[in-house]
Every structure is written in C-alpha cells, then in structure tokens.
PDB file of C-alpha atoms in Angstrom:
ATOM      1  CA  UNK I   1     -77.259  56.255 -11.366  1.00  0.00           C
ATOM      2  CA  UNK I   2     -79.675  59.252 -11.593  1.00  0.00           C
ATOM      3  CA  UNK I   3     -83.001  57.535 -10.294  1.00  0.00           C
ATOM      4  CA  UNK I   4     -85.160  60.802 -11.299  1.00  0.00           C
ATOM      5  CA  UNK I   5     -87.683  62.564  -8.591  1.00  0.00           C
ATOM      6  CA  UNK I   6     -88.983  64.493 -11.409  1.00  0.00           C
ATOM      7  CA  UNK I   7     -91.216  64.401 -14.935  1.00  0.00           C
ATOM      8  CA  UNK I   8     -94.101  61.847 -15.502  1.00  0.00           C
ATOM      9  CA  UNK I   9     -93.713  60.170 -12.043  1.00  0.00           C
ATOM     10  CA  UNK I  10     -96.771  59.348 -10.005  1.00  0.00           C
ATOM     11  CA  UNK I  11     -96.490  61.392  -6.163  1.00  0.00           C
ATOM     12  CA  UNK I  12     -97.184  58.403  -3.414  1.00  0.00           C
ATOM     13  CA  UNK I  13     -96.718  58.208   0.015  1.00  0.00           C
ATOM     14  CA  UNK I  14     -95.799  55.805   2.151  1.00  0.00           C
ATOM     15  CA  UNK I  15     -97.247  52.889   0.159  1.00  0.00           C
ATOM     16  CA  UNK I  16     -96.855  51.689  -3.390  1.00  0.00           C
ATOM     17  CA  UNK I  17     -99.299  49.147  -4.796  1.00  0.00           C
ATOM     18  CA  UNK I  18     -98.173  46.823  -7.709  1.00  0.00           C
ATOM     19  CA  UNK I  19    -100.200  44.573  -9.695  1.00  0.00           C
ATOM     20  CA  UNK I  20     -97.983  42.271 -10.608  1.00  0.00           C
ATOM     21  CA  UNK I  21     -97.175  41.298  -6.963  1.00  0.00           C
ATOM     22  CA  UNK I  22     -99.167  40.749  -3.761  1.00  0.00           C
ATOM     23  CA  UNK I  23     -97.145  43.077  -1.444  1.00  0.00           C
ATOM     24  CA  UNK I  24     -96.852  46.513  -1.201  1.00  0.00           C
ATOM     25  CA  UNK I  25     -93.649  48.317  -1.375  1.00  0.00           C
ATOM     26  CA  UNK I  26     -93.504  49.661   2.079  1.00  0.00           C
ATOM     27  CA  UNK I  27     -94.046  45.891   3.135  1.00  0.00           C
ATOM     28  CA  UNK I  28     -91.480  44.827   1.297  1.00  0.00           C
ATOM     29  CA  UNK I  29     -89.041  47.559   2.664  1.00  0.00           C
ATOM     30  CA  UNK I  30     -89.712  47.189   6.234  1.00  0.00           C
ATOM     31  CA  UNK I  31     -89.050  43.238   5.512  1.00  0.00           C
ATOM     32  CA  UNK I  32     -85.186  44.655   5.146  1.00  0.00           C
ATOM     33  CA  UNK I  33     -85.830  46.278   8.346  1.00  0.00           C
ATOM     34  CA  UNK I  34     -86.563  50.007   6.738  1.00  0.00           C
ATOM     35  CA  UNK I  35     -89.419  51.470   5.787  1.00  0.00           C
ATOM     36  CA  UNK I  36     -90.366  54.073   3.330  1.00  0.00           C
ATOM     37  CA  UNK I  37     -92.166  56.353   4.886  1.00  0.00           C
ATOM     38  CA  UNK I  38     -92.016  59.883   3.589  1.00  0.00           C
ATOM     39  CA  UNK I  39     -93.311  60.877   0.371  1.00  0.00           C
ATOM     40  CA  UNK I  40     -91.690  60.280  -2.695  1.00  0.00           C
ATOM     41  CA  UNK I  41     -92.006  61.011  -6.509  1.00  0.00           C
ATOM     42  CA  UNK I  42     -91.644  57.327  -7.925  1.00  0.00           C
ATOM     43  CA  UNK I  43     -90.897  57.587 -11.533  1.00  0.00           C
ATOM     44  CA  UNK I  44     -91.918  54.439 -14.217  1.00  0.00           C
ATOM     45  CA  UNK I  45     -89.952  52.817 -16.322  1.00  0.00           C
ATOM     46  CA  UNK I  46     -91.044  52.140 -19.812  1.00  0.00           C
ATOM     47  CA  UNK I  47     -88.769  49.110 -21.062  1.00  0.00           C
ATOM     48  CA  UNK I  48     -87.616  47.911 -24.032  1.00  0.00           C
ATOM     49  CA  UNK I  49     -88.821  44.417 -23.926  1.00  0.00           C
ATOM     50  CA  UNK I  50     -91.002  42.364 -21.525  1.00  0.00           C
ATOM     51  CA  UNK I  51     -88.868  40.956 -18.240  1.00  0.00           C
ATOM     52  CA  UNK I  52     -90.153  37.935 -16.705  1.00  0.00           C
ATOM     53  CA  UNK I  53     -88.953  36.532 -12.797  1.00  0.00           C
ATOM     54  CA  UNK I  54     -89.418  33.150 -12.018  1.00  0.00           C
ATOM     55  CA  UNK I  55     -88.833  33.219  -7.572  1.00  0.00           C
ATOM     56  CA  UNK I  56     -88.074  30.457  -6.026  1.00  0.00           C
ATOM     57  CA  UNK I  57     -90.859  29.493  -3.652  1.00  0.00           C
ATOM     58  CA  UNK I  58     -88.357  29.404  -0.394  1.00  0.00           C
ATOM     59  CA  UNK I  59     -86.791  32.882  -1.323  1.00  0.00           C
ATOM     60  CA  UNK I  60     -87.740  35.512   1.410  1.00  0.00           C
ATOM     61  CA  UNK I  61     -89.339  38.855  -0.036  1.00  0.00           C
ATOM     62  CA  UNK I  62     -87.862  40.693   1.952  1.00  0.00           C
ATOM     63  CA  UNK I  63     -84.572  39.334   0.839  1.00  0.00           C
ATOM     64  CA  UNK I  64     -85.114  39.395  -2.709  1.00  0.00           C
ATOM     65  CA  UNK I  65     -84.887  43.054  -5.030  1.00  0.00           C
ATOM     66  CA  UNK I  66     -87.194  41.530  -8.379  1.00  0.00           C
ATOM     67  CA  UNK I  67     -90.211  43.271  -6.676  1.00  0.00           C
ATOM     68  CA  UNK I  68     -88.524  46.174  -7.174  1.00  0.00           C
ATOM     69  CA  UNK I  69     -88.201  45.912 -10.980  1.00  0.00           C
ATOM     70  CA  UNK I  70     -92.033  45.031 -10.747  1.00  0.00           C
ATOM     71  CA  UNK I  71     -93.116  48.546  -8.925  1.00  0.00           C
ATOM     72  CA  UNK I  72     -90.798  50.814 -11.082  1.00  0.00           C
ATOM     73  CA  UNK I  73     -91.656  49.053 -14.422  1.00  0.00           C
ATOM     74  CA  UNK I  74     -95.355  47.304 -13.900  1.00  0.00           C
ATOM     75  CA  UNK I  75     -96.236  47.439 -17.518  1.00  0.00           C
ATOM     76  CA  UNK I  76     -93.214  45.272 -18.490  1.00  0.00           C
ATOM     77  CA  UNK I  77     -92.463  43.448 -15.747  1.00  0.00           C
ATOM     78  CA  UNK I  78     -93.905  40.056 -14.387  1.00  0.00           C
ATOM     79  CA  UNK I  79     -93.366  37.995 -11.242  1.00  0.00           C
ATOM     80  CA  UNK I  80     -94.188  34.367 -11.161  1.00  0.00           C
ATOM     81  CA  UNK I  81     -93.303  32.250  -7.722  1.00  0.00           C
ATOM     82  CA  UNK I  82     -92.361  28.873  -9.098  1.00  0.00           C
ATOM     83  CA  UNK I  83     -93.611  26.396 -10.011  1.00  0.00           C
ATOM     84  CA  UNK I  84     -96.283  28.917 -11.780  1.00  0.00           C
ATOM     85  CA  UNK I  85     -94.177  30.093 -14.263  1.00  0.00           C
ATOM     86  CA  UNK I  86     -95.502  29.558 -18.715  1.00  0.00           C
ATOM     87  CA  UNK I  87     -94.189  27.256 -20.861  1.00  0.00           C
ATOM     88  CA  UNK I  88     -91.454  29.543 -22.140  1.00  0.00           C
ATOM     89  CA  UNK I  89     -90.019  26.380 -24.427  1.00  0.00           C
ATOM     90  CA  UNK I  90     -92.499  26.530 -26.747  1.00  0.00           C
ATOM     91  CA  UNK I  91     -92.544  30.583 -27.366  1.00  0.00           C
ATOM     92  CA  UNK I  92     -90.493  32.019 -29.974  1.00  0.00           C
ATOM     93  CA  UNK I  93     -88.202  34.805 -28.985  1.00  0.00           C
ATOM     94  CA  UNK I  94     -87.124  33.819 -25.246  1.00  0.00           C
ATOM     95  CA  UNK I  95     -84.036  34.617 -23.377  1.00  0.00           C
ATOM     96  CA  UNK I  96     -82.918  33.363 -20.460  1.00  0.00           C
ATOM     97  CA  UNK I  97     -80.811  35.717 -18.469  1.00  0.00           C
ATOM     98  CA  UNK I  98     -78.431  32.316 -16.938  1.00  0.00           C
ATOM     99  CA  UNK I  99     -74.655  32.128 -17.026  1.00  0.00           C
ATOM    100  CA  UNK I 100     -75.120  28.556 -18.618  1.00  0.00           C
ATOM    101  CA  UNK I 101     -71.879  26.699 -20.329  1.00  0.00           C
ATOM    102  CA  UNK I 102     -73.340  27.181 -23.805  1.00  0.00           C
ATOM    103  CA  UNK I 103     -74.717  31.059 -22.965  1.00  0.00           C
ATOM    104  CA  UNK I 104     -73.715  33.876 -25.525  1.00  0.00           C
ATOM    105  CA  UNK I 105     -72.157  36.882 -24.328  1.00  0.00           C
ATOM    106  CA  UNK I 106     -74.465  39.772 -24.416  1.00  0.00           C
ATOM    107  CA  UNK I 107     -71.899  41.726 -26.913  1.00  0.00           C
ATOM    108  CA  UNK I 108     -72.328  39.310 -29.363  1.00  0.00           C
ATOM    109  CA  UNK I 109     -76.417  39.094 -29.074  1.00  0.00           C
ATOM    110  CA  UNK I 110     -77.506  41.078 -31.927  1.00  0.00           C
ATOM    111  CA  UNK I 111     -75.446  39.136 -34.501  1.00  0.00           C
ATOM    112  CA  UNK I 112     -76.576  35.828 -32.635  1.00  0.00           C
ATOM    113  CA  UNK I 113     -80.186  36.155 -32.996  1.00  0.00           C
ATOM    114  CA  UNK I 114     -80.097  38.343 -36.259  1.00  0.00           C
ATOM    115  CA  UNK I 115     -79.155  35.356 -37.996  1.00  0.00           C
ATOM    116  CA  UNK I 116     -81.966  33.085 -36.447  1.00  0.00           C
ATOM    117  CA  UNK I 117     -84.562  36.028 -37.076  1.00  0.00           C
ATOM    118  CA  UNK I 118     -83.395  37.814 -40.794  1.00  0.00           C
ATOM    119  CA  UNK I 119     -86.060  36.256 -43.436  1.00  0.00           C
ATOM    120  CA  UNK I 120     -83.440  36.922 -45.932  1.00  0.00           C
ATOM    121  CA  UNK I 121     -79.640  35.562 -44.735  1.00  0.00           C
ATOM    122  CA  UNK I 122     -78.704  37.279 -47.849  1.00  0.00           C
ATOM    123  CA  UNK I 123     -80.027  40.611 -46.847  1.00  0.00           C
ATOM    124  CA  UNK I 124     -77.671  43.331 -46.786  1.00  0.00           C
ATOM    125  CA  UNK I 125     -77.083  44.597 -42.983  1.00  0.00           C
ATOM    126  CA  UNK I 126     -77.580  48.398 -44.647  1.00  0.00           C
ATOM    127  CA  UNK I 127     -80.646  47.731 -45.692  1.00  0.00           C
ATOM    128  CA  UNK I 128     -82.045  48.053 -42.068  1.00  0.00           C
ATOM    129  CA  UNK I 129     -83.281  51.564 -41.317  1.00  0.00           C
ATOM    130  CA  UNK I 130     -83.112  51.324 -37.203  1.00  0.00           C
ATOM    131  CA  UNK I 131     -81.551  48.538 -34.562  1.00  0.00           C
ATOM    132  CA  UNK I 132     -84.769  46.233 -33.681  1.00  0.00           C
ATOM    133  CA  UNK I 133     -84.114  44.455 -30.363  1.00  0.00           C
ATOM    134  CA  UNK I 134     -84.585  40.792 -31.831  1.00  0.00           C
ATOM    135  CA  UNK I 135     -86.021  39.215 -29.160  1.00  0.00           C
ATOM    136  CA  UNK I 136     -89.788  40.195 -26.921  1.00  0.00           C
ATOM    137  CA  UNK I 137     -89.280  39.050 -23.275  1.00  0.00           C
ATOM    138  CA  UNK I 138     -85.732  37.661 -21.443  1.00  0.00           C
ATOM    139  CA  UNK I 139     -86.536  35.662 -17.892  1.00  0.00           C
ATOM    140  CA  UNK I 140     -84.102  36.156 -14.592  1.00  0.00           C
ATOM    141  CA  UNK I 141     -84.117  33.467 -12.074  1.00  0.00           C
ATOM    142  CA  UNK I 142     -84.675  35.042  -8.780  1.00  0.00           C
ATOM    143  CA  UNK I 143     -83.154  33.090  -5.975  1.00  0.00           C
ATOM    144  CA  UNK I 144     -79.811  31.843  -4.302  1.00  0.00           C
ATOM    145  CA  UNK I 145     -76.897  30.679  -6.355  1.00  0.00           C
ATOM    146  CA  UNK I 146     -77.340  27.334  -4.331  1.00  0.00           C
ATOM    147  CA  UNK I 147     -80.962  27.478  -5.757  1.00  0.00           C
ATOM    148  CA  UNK I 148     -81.032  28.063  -9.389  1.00  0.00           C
ATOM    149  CA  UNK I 149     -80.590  24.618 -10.887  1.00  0.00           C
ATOM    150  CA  UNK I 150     -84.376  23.135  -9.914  1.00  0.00           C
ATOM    151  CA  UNK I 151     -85.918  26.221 -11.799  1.00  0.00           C
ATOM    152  CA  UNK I 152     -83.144  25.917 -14.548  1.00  0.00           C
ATOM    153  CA  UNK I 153     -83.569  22.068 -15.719  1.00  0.00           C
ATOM    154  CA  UNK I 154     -87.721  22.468 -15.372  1.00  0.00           C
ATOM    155  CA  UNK I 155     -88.680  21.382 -18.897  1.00  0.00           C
ATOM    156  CA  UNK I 156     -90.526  24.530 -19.735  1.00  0.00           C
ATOM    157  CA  UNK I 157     -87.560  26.930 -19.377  1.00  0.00           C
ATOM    158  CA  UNK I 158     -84.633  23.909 -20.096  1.00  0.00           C
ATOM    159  CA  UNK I 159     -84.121  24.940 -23.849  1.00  0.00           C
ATOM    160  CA  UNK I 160     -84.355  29.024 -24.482  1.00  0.00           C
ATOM    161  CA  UNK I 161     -81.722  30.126 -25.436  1.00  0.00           C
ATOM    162  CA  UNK I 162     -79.236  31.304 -22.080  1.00  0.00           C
ATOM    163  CA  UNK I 163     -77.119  34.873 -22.516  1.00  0.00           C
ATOM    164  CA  UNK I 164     -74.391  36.041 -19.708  1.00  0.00           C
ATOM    165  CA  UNK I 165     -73.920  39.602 -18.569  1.00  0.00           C
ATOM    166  CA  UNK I 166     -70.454  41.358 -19.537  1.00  0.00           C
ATOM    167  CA  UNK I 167     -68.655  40.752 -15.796  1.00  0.00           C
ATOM    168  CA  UNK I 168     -69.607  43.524 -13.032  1.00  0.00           C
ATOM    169  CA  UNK I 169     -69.072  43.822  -9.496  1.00  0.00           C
ATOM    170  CA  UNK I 170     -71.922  43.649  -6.724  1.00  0.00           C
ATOM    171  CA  UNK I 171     -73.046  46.543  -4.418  1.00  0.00           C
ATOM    172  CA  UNK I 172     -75.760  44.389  -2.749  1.00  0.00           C
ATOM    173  CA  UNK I 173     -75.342  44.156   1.075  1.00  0.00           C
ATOM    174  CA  UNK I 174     -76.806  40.103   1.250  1.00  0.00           C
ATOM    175  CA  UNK I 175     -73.580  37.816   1.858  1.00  0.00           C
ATOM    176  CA  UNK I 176     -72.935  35.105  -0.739  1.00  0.00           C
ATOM    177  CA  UNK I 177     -70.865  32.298   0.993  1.00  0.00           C
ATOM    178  CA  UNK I 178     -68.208  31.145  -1.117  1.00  0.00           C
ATOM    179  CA  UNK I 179     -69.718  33.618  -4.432  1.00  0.00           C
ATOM    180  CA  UNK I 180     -67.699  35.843  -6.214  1.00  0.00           C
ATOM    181  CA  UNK I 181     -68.560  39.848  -6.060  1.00  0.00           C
ATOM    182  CA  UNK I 182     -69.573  39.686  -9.955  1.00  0.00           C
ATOM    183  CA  UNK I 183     -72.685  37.520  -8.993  1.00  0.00           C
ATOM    184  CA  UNK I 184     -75.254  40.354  -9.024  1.00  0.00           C
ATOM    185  CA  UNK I 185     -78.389  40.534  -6.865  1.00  0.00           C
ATOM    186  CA  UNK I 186     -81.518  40.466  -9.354  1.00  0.00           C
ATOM    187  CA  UNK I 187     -82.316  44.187  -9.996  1.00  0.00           C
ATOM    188  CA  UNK I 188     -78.709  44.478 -10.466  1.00  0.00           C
ATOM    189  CA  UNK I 189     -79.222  42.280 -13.077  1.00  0.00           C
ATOM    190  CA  UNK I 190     -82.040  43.371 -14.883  1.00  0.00           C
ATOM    191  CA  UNK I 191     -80.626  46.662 -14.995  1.00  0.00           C
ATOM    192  CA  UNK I 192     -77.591  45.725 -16.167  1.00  0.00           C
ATOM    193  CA  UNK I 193     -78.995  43.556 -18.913  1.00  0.00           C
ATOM    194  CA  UNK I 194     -81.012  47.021 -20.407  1.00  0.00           C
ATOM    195  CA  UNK I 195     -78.022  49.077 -20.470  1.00  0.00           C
ATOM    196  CA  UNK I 196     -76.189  46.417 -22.039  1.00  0.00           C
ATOM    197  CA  UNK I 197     -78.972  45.999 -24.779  1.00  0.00           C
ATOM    198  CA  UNK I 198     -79.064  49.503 -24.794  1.00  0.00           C
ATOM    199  CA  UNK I 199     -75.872  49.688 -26.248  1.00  0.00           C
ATOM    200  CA  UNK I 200     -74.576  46.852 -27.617  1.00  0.00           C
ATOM    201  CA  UNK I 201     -78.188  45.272 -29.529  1.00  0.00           C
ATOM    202  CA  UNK I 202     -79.833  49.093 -29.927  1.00  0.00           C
ATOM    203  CA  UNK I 203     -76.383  50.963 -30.467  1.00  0.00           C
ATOM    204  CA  UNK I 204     -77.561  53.705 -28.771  1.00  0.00           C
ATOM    205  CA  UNK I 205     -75.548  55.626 -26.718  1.00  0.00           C
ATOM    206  CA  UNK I 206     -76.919  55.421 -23.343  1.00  0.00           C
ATOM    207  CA  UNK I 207     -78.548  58.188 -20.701  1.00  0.00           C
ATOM    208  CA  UNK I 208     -80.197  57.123 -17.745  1.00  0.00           C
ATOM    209  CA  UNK I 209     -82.844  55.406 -19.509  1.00  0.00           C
ATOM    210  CA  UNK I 210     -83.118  52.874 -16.854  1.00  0.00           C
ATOM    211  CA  UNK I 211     -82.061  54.216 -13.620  1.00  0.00           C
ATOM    212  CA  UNK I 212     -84.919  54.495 -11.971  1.00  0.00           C
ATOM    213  CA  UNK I 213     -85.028  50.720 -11.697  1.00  0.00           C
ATOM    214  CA  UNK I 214     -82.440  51.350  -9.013  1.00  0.00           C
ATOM    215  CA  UNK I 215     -84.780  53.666  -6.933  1.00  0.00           C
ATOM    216  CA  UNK I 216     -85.347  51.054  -4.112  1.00  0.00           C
ATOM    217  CA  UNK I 217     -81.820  49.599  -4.194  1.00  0.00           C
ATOM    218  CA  UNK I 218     -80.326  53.044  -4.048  1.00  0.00           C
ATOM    219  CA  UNK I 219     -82.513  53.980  -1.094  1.00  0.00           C
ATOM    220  CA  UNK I 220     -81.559  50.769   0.742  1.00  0.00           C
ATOM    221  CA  UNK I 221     -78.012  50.858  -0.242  1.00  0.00           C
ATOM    222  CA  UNK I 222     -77.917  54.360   1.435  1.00  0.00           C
ATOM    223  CA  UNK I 223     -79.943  53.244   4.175  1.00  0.00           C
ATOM    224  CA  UNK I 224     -77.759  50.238   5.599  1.00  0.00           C
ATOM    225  CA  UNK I 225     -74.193  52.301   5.194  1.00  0.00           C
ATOM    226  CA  UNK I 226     -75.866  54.796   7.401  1.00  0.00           C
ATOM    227  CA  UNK I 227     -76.398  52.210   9.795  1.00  0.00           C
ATOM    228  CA  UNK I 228     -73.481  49.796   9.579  1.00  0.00           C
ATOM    229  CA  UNK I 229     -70.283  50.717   8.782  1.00  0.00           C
ATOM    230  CA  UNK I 230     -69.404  48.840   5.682  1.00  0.00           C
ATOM    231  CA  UNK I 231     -66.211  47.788   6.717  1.00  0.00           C
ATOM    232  CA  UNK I 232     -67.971  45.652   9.165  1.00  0.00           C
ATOM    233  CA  UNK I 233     -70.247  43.753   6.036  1.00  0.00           C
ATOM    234  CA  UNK I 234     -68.980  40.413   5.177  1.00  0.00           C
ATOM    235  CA  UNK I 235     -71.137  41.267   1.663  1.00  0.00           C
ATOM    236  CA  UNK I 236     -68.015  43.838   1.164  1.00  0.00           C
ATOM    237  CA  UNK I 237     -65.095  42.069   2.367  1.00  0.00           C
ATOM    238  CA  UNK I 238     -62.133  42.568  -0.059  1.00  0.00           C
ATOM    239  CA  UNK I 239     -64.101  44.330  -2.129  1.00  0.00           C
TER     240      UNK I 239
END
C-alpha cells in the first residue's frame, strides 16, 4: 500500500467534495470520530471499469468505507442508497461482486466470460493482440453481512452473474459478530477486486495502480491504533 501524496493529485484542505455522494469527506471522517483536518495531496484513481455500490438505506455513513472509493475514483465510481439502484438485469456485461453458491472465482474470470463474449468460439486465443477486461461495470453490496440478502434477491440485480474474491484477511476495525476475518469491509473489497483483475483478467503484473483507493482507510487505520491499543479491539481478536 503506497497511497501516493504526489503527481496529478488535486491539493485540498480540510474538505473534499464528491459528486457522486451528498457528504463531504471531512463529514464523513469525523462520523468515525476523526477528522481530516490538515492539508493533503489527494490523488485520483483512474479505474479500469465502472464500480457501482448499492447501500443499504439503514447503513450508517459514518460506518461504511464505499464513500471512500467514490472521492478517490469519482469518474468511475457510483453510489446508489437502495432501493434507487438501475435495472442491472437487463444490461449486458454486469458483475456482481457476491460470494453467491453458484459465483466464479475471480482466477477463473477471464476464461468464464471470454467464452460468453468471443464472436468467434473458434477463434484462436493468439489471435488477440492485448487482455480486454470482458466486462464494463461490477456492483458491491454495501452493508452488514446480516443485511445483504434484501438487496441480493431484488429482481433487478437477482440474475448478473455473481464472482468471489480469492480469500483475504480483514484490517477493518468494525466488529463482525460471529463473521470470519476474510469478510472484507467494502473498500477492502473493491480494491481487492482491481488488483485481482489486474492480474489475473489483464495479466499484468501489478504496481500500485490502485492504492490510493486506500487513502482514507489507511489514514483511519493509523488513526484508531494510535488511539486504542489493538489488542483491546474485538475487530482483531485472534487475528
């Protein structure tokens, strides 16, 4: 995690509009009981595809890390608080970032979707000149575990096609009762999902492309294990 300070970022201070989202980013911050209030360089994220979140109306803002994703990437990045959310059933090229029964691991993505996308089945794989990421936008549902199914059987996301994250552990500091440390807050997520695309879909090799989608985490990761001592976290018990 690099999360740069430096090149085309945009100098702000103490507030960070984003038009994808009502709040500002000091709002949201102080919501987790810390504000931002010196002056930082805040890089943006160019992605490669379009990320939608679909929050659950009852999840607290100040709880939840999508807005982050929304500040550091606002050309790619989209928050809807359901139920406004688009009929994502009936658009071609969908994912749905859900550890569903029937998901596909996100390893085995490219030769998934190739199949479903190559005009010609016949087509020799050498043929291609460069890696194409065959899909244009992947959702994340942002809310608790306990949560996810209302926003998961709605009829205009029930159908796309669901892909699980290769298995990583947690550093977010909000306690799951009874979850496992590989369930990942939503940046975590996000981020995750890029560098695995990165690699895996675009067979690239990978180099901080996306780390500045952590800015915000990073900075409140930091923040609370110079307040608490982590030891004392139920988040990080037998971690």
């Amino acid at each position: 995690m690099l999360c740069n300070s430096s090149g085309s970022s945009r100098h702000c201070k103490q507030t960070v509009s984003c038009h994808h989202y009502s709040r500002t980013v000091s709002e949201t911050v102080n919501l987790n009981h810390c504000t931002v209030s010196e002056t930082v360089n805040l890089s943006h994220c160019t992605l490669p595809c379009k990320i939608d979140i679909v929050k659950h109306p009852r999840e607290i803002d100040g709880k939840s890390t999508a807005v982050h994703a929304a500040v550091i990437a606002p050309d790619d990045v989209h928050i809807y608080t359901y139920p406004d959310l688009p009929h994502y059933s009936s658009q071609e090229n969908v994912l749905l970032v859900f550890p569903d029964k029937d998901a596909i691991n996100i390893n085995d993505l490219w030769s998934h979707l190739d199949k479903k996308t190559r005009k010609s089945l016949e087509e020799p794989e050498t043929k291609r000149i460069k890696p194409q990421i065959p899909f244009t936008r992947a959702v994340f549902i942002d809310c608790t575990w306990n949560q996810t199914r209302k926003i998961y059987n709605d009829e205009r996301i029930k159908g796309l096609q669901c892909v699980e994250l290769t298995n990583r552990e947690t550093l977010f500091w909000r306690y799951q009762r009874g979850k496992p440390h590989t369930y990942l807050a939503t940046i975590e997520a996000i981020y995750y999902f890029l560098v695995d695309i990165h690699i895996h879909v675009l067979k690239a090799k990978y180099a901080s492309e996306y780390d500045d989608l952590l800015f915000f985490f990073k900075f409140m990761f930091e923040k609370i294990h110079s307040i608490y001592d982590s030891q004392s976290l139920k988040a990080y018990k037998g971690v």
